[in-house]
mmCIF file with all atom_site columns, C-alpha atoms in Angstrom:
data_model
loop_
_atom_site.group_PDB
_atom_site.id
_atom_site.type_symbol
_atom_site.label_atom_id
_atom_site.label_alt_id
_atom_site.label_comp_id
_atom_site.label_asym_id
_atom_site.label_entity_id
_atom_site.label_seq_id
_atom_site.pdbx_PDB_ins_code
_atom_site.Cartn_x
_atom_site.Cartn_y
_atom_site.Cartn_z
_atom_site.occupancy
_atom_site.B_iso_or_equiv
_atom_site.pdbx_formal_charge
_atom_site.auth_seq_id
_atom_site.auth_comp_id
_atom_site.auth_asym_id
_atom_site.auth_atom_id
_atom_site.pdbx_PDB_model_num
ATOM 1   C CA . MET V 1 1   ? 5.890  -16.449 -75.152 1.00 0.00 ? 139 MET V CA 1
ATOM 2   C CA . ARG V 1 2   ? 8.361  -14.856 -77.539 1.00 0.00 ? 140 ARG V CA 1
ATOM 3   C CA . ALA V 1 3   ? 7.904  -11.470 -75.816 1.00 0.00 ? 141 ALA V CA 1
ATOM 4   C CA . MET V 1 4   ? 8.574  -13.064 -72.429 1.00 0.00 ? 142 MET V CA 1
ATOM 5   C CA . THR V 1 5   ? 11.747 -14.743 -73.700 1.00 0.00 ? 143 THR V CA 1
ATOM 6   C CA . MET V 1 6   ? 12.946 -11.444 -75.150 1.00 0.00 ? 144 MET V CA 1
ATOM 7   C CA . ALA V 1 7   ? 12.236 -9.642  -71.861 1.00 0.00 ? 145 ALA V CA 1
ATOM 8   C CA . ILE V 1 8   ? 14.209 -12.255 -69.911 1.00 0.00 ? 146 ILE V CA 1
ATOM 9   C CA . LEU V 1 9   ? 17.150 -12.025 -72.318 1.00 0.00 ? 147 LEU V CA 1
ATOM 10  C CA . LEU V 1 10  ? 17.147 -8.238  -72.155 1.00 0.00 ? 148 LEU V CA 1
ATOM 11  C CA . GLY V 1 11  ? 16.990 -8.375  -68.378 1.00 0.00 ? 149 GLY V CA 1
ATOM 12  C CA . MET V 1 12  ? 19.947 -10.772 -68.270 1.00 0.00 ? 150 MET V CA 1
ATOM 13  C CA . THR V 1 13  ? 21.928 -8.551  -70.628 1.00 0.00 ? 151 THR V CA 1
ATOM 14  C CA . ALA V 1 14  ? 21.206 -5.460  -68.548 1.00 0.00 ? 152 ALA V CA 1
ATOM 15  C CA . GLY V 1 15  ? 22.192 -7.309  -65.365 1.00 0.00 ? 153 GLY V CA 1
ATOM 16  C CA . ALA V 1 16  ? 25.475 -8.402  -66.891 1.00 0.00 ? 154 ALA V CA 1
ATOM 17  C CA . ALA V 1 17  ? 26.214 -4.845  -67.997 1.00 0.00 ? 155 ALA V CA 1
ATOM 18  C CA . LEU V 1 18  ? 25.622 -3.587  -64.457 1.00 0.00 ? 156 LEU V CA 1
ATOM 19  C CA . ALA V 1 19  ? 27.771 -6.250  -62.789 1.00 0.00 ? 157 ALA V CA 1
ATOM 20  C CA . LYS V 1 20  ? 30.628 -4.697  -60.836 1.00 0.00 ? 158 LYS V CA 1
ATOM 21  C CA . PRO V 1 21  ? 34.142 -6.054  -61.066 1.00 0.00 ? 159 PRO V CA 1
ATOM 22  C CA . HIS V 1 22  ? 35.658 -7.536  -57.923 1.00 0.00 ? 160 HIS V CA 1
ATOM 23  C CA . LEU V 1 23  ? 37.341 -4.827  -55.831 1.00 0.00 ? 161 LEU V CA 1
ATOM 24  C CA . ARG V 1 24  ? 40.741 -6.402  -56.598 1.00 0.00 ? 162 ARG V CA 1
ATOM 25  C CA . ASP V 1 25  ? 40.072 -5.437  -60.226 1.00 0.00 ? 163 ASP V CA 1
ATOM 26  C CA . VAL V 1 26  ? 39.451 -1.756  -59.424 1.00 0.00 ? 164 VAL V CA 1
ATOM 27  C CA . PRO V 1 27  ? 42.926 -0.197  -59.763 1.00 0.00 ? 165 PRO V CA 1
ATOM 28  C CA . GLU V 1 28  ? 42.034 2.853   -57.689 1.00 0.00 ? 166 GLU V CA 1
ATOM 29  C CA . ILE V 1 29  ? 41.153 0.643   -54.705 1.00 0.00 ? 167 ILE V CA 1
ATOM 30  C CA . ASP V 1 30  ? 43.558 -2.265  -55.068 1.00 0.00 ? 168 ASP V CA 1
ATOM 31  C CA . GLY V 1 31  ? 46.492 -0.101  -56.147 1.00 0.00 ? 169 GLY V CA 1
ATOM 32  C CA . THR V 1 32  ? 46.063 2.222   -53.200 1.00 0.00 ? 170 THR V CA 1
ATOM 33  C CA . ILE V 1 33  ? 45.982 -0.647  -50.731 1.00 0.00 ? 171 ILE V CA 1
ATOM 34  C CA . LEU V 1 34  ? 49.114 -2.049  -52.370 1.00 0.00 ? 172 LEU V CA 1
ATOM 35  C CA . ALA V 1 35  ? 50.859 1.340   -52.143 1.00 0.00 ? 173 ALA V CA 1
ATOM 36  C CA . VAL V 1 36  ? 50.018 1.611   -48.431 1.00 0.00 ? 174 VAL V CA 1
ATOM 37  C CA . GLY V 1 37  ? 51.432 -1.872  -47.845 1.00 0.00 ? 175 GLY V CA 1
ATOM 38  C CA . ILE V 1 38  ? 54.649 -1.078  -49.711 1.00 0.00 ? 176 ILE V CA 1
ATOM 39  C CA . ALA V 1 39  ? 55.094 2.197   -47.815 1.00 0.00 ? 177 ALA V CA 1
ATOM 40  C CA . ASP V 1 40  ? 54.518 0.358   -44.539 1.00 0.00 ? 178 ASP V CA 1
ATOM 41  C CA . GLU V 1 41  ? 57.135 -2.251  -45.427 1.00 0.00 ? 179 GLU V CA 1
ATOM 42  C CA . ILE V 1 42  ? 59.648 0.476   -46.293 1.00 0.00 ? 180 ILE V CA 1
ATOM 43  C CA . ARG V 1 43  ? 59.125 2.434   -43.080 1.00 0.00 ? 181 ARG V CA 1
ATOM 44  C CA . ASN V 1 44  ? 59.307 -0.754  -40.981 1.00 0.00 ? 182 ASN V CA 1
ATOM 45  C CA . ASN V 1 45  ? 62.673 -1.687  -42.490 1.00 0.00 ? 183 ASN V CA 1
ATOM 46  C CA . CYS V 1 46  ? 64.395 1.658   -42.985 1.00 0.00 ? 184 CYS V CA 1
ATOM 47  C CA . PRO V 1 47  ? 65.349 3.522   -39.809 1.00 0.00 ? 185 PRO V CA 1
ATOM 48  C CA . SER V 1 48  ? 65.741 6.846   -41.618 1.00 0.00 ? 186 SER V CA 1
ATOM 49  C CA . ILE V 1 49  ? 62.196 6.853   -43.041 1.00 0.00 ? 187 ILE V CA 1
ATOM 50  C CA . SER V 1 50  ? 58.901 7.119   -41.180 1.00 0.00 ? 188 SER V CA 1
ATOM 51  C CA . ALA V 1 51  ? 55.276 7.113   -42.215 1.00 0.00 ? 189 ALA V CA 1
ATOM 52  C CA . ARG V 1 52  ? 52.942 10.015  -42.717 1.00 0.00 ? 190 ARG V CA 1
ATOM 53  C CA . MET V 1 53  ? 50.430 8.207   -40.513 1.00 0.00 ? 191 MET V CA 1
ATOM 54  C CA . VAL V 1 54  ? 47.636 10.770  -40.648 1.00 0.00 ? 192 VAL V CA 1
ATOM 55  C CA . LYS V 1 55  ? 47.818 10.833  -44.421 1.00 0.00 ? 193 LYS V CA 1
ATOM 56  C CA . ALA V 1 56  ? 47.820 7.021   -44.574 1.00 0.00 ? 194 ALA V CA 1
ATOM 57  C CA . VAL V 1 57  ? 44.843 6.700   -42.223 1.00 0.00 ? 195 VAL V CA 1
ATOM 58  C CA . LEU V 1 58  ? 42.857 9.315   -44.138 1.00 0.00 ? 196 LEU V CA 1
ATOM 59  C CA . LEU V 1 59  ? 43.688 7.626   -47.428 1.00 0.00 ? 197 LEU V CA 1
ATOM 60  C CA . VAL V 1 60  ? 42.630 4.183   -46.220 1.00 0.00 ? 198 VAL V CA 1
ATOM 61  C CA . ASN V 1 61  ? 39.464 5.501   -44.592 1.00 0.00 ? 199 ASN V CA 1
ATOM 62  C CA . GLY V 1 62  ? 38.614 7.347   -47.787 1.00 0.00 ? 200 GLY V CA 1
ATOM 63  C CA . LEU V 1 63  ? 38.840 4.128   -49.780 1.00 0.00 ? 201 LEU V CA 1
ATOM 64  C CA . LYS V 1 64  ? 35.744 2.698   -48.123 1.00 0.00 ? 202 LYS V CA 1
ATOM 65  C CA . GLY V 1 65  ? 33.793 5.802   -49.076 1.00 0.00 ? 203 GLY V CA 1
ATOM 66  C CA . ARG V 1 66  ? 35.140 5.665   -52.604 1.00 0.00 ? 204 ARG V CA 1
ATOM 67  C CA . ALA V 1 67  ? 34.179 1.995   -52.918 1.00 0.00 ? 205 ALA V CA 1
ATOM 68  C CA . ARG V 1 68  ? 30.683 2.889   -51.724 1.00 0.00 ? 206 ARG V CA 1
ATOM 69  C CA . ASP V 1 69  ? 30.555 5.667   -54.343 1.00 0.00 ? 207 ASP V CA 1
ATOM 70  C CA . LEU V 1 70  ? 31.414 3.036   -56.961 1.00 0.00 ? 208 LEU V CA 1
ATOM 71  C CA . GLY V 1 71  ? 28.402 0.991   -55.845 1.00 0.00 ? 209 GLY V CA 1
ATOM 72  C CA . TYR V 1 72  ? 29.961 -1.551  -53.478 1.00 0.00 ? 210 TYR V CA 1
ATOM 73  C CA . SER V 1 73  ? 28.116 -2.482  -50.302 1.00 0.00 ? 211 SER V CA 1
ATOM 74  C CA . ASP V 1 74  ? 29.730 -2.528  -46.855 1.00 0.00 ? 212 ASP V CA 1
ATOM 75  C CA . ASP V 1 75  ? 29.529 -6.337  -46.959 1.00 0.00 ? 213 ASP V CA 1
ATOM 76  C CA . GLU V 1 76  ? 31.412 -6.460  -50.280 1.00 0.00 ? 214 GLU V CA 1
ATOM 77  C CA . ILE V 1 77  ? 34.043 -4.045  -48.986 1.00 0.00 ? 215 ILE V CA 1
ATOM 78  C CA . ASP V 1 78  ? 34.504 -5.946  -45.720 1.00 0.00 ? 216 ASP V CA 1
ATOM 79  C CA . ALA V 1 79  ? 34.708 -9.296  -47.535 1.00 0.00 ? 217 ALA V CA 1
ATOM 80  C CA . TYR V 1 80  ? 37.524 -7.913  -49.723 1.00 0.00 ? 218 TYR V CA 1
ATOM 81  C CA . ARG V 1 81  ? 39.280 -6.250  -46.806 1.00 0.00 ? 219 ARG V CA 1
ATOM 82  C CA . LYS V 1 82  ? 39.174 -9.342  -44.572 1.00 0.00 ? 220 LYS V CA 1
ATOM 83  C CA . SER V 1 83  ? 39.851 -11.981 -47.222 1.00 0.00 ? 221 SER V CA 1
ATOM 84  C CA . ASP V 1 84  ? 42.904 -14.132 -46.538 1.00 0.00 ? 222 ASP V CA 1
ATOM 85  C CA . VAL V 1 85  ? 43.140 -14.828 -50.269 1.00 0.00 ? 223 VAL V CA 1
ATOM 86  C CA . GLU V 1 86  ? 43.282 -11.104 -51.052 1.00 0.00 ? 224 GLU V CA 1
ATOM 87  C CA . LYS V 1 87  ? 45.802 -10.470 -48.270 1.00 0.00 ? 225 LYS V CA 1
ATOM 88  C CA . SER V 1 88  ? 48.059 -13.216 -49.640 1.00 0.00 ? 226 SER V CA 1
ATOM 89  C CA . ARG V 1 89  ? 47.696 -11.880 -53.184 1.00 0.00 ? 227 ARG V CA 1
ATOM 90  C CA . LEU V 1 90  ? 48.622 -8.352  -52.078 1.00 0.00 ? 228 LEU V CA 1
ATOM 91  C CA . LEU V 1 91  ? 51.589 -9.628  -50.044 1.00 0.00 ? 229 LEU V CA 1
ATOM 92  C CA . ALA V 1 92  ? 52.854 -11.430 -53.151 1.00 0.00 ? 230 ALA V CA 1
ATOM 93  C CA . LYS V 1 93  ? 52.424 -8.277  -55.264 1.00 0.00 ? 231 LYS V CA 1
ATOM 94  C CA . ARG V 1 94  ? 54.238 -6.244  -52.606 1.00 0.00 ? 232 ARG V CA 1
ATOM 95  C CA . ALA V 1 95  ? 57.114 -8.743  -52.510 1.00 0.00 ? 233 ALA V CA 1
ATOM 96  C CA . ALA V 1 96  ? 57.355 -8.678  -56.305 1.00 0.00 ? 234 ALA V CA 1
ATOM 97  C CA . TYR V 1 97  ? 57.413 -4.860  -56.350 1.00 0.00 ? 235 TYR V CA 1
ATOM 98  C CA . LEU V 1 98  ? 60.125 -4.719  -53.704 1.00 0.00 ? 236 LEU V CA 1
ATOM 99  C CA . ALA V 1 99  ? 62.214 -7.381  -55.456 1.00 0.00 ? 237 ALA V CA 1
ATOM 100 C CA . ALA V 1 100 ? 61.885 -5.621  -58.817 1.00 0.00 ? 238 ALA V CA 1
ATOM 101 C CA . ALA V 1 101 ? 63.082 -2.425  -57.124 1.00 0.00 ? 239 ALA V CA 1
ATOM 102 C CA . GLY V 1 102 ? 66.192 -4.194  -55.827 1.00 0.00 ? 240 GLY V CA 1
ATOM 103 C CA . VAL V 1 103 ? 65.137 -4.486  -52.186 1.00 0.00 ? 241 VAL V CA 1
ATOM 104 C CA . GLN V 1 104 ? 66.855 -7.240  -50.235 1.00 0.00 ? 242 GLN V CA 1
ATOM 105 C CA . SER V 1 105 ? 65.186 -8.299  -46.993 1.00 0.00 ? 243 SER V CA 1
ATOM 106 C CA . ASP V 1 106 ? 68.538 -8.574  -45.183 1.00 0.00 ? 244 ASP V CA 1
ATOM 107 C CA . ALA V 1 107 ? 69.757 -5.149  -46.330 1.00 0.00 ? 245 ALA V CA 1
ATOM 108 C CA . PRO V 1 108 ? 67.862 -2.225  -44.735 1.00 0.00 ? 246 PRO V CA 1
ATOM 109 C CA . GLU V 1 109 ? 69.693 0.284   -46.905 1.00 0.00 ? 247 GLU V CA 1
ATOM 110 C CA . THR V 1 110 ? 67.892 -1.122  -49.959 1.00 0.00 ? 248 THR V CA 1
ATOM 111 C CA . TYR V 1 111 ? 64.552 -0.245  -48.355 1.00 0.00 ? 249 TYR V CA 1
ATOM 112 C CA . CYS V 1 112 ? 65.913 3.233   -47.678 1.00 0.00 ? 250 CYS V CA 1
ATOM 113 C CA . LEU V 1 113 ? 67.042 3.701   -51.272 1.00 0.00 ? 251 LEU V CA 1
ATOM 114 C CA . LEU V 1 114 ? 63.619 2.695   -52.558 1.00 0.00 ? 252 LEU V CA 1
ATOM 115 C CA . GLY V 1 115 ? 61.869 4.927   -50.019 1.00 0.00 ? 253 GLY V CA 1
ATOM 116 C CA . GLN V 1 116 ? 64.023 7.904   -50.985 1.00 0.00 ? 254 GLN V CA 1
ATOM 117 C CA . ALA V 1 117 ? 63.362 7.284   -54.675 1.00 0.00 ? 255 ALA V CA 1
ATOM 118 C CA . GLU V 1 118 ? 59.590 7.067   -54.075 1.00 0.00 ? 256 GLU V CA 1
ATOM 119 C CA . ILE V 1 119 ? 59.649 10.283  -52.021 1.00 0.00 ? 257 ILE V CA 1
ATOM 120 C CA . GLU V 1 120 ? 61.670 12.102  -54.694 1.00 0.00 ? 258 GLU V CA 1
ATOM 121 C CA . LYS V 1 121 ? 59.378 11.060  -57.531 1.00 0.00 ? 259 LYS V CA 1
ATOM 122 C CA . GLU V 1 122 ? 56.357 12.036  -55.418 1.00 0.00 ? 260 GLU V CA 1
ATOM 123 C CA . SER V 1 123 ? 54.644 8.712   -56.070 1.00 0.00 ? 261 SER V CA 1
ATOM 124 C CA . GLN V 1 124 ? 51.639 7.493   -54.127 1.00 0.00 ? 262 GLN V CA 1
ATOM 125 C CA . ILE V 1 125 ? 54.046 5.397   -52.038 1.00 0.00 ? 263 ILE V CA 1
ATOM 126 C CA . GLY V 1 126 ? 56.395 8.337   -51.520 1.00 0.00 ? 264 GLY V CA 1
ATOM 127 C CA . ALA V 1 127 ? 53.556 10.597  -50.418 1.00 0.00 ? 265 ALA V CA 1
ATOM 128 C CA . LEU V 1 128 ? 53.008 8.240   -47.474 1.00 0.00 ? 266 LEU V CA 1
ATOM 129 C CA . LEU V 1 129 ? 56.650 8.479   -46.352 1.00 0.00 ? 267 LEU V CA 1
ATOM 130 C CA . ARG V 1 130 ? 59.003 11.107  -44.971 1.00 0.00 ? 268 ARG V CA 1
ATOM 131 C CA . MET V 1 131 ? 62.691 11.252  -44.181 1.00 0.00 ? 269 MET V CA 1
ATOM 132 C CA . ASN V 1 132 ? 63.458 11.419  -40.460 1.00 0.00 ? 270 ASN V CA 1
#
């Protein structure tokens, strides 16, 4: 009986060690989706900046493969991608990022200034944008 109890406890410990974090807690995945959203918001509000669409599409498509490489199933990936809770959370993070950067929704030039700064510092956001 003692051996069986020990085996169960060891099995539970091993299972806990193998548990994956939610995709929102994987910076490589969540941060990239956030960067794409911020770049999209900038290009939609600044007439002098456009998106590097091919690069953005390749980046987003590559995320699903990367998530699979990290051990996530297609069902887990799709649940994260389609979740209204996750979409709302990312929209709030995007709004906070834009506000912290001085963007004002009624002032397109503030989007342009942020976009230019991101392009100049060659950030992940800036790599998805280009000056017209």
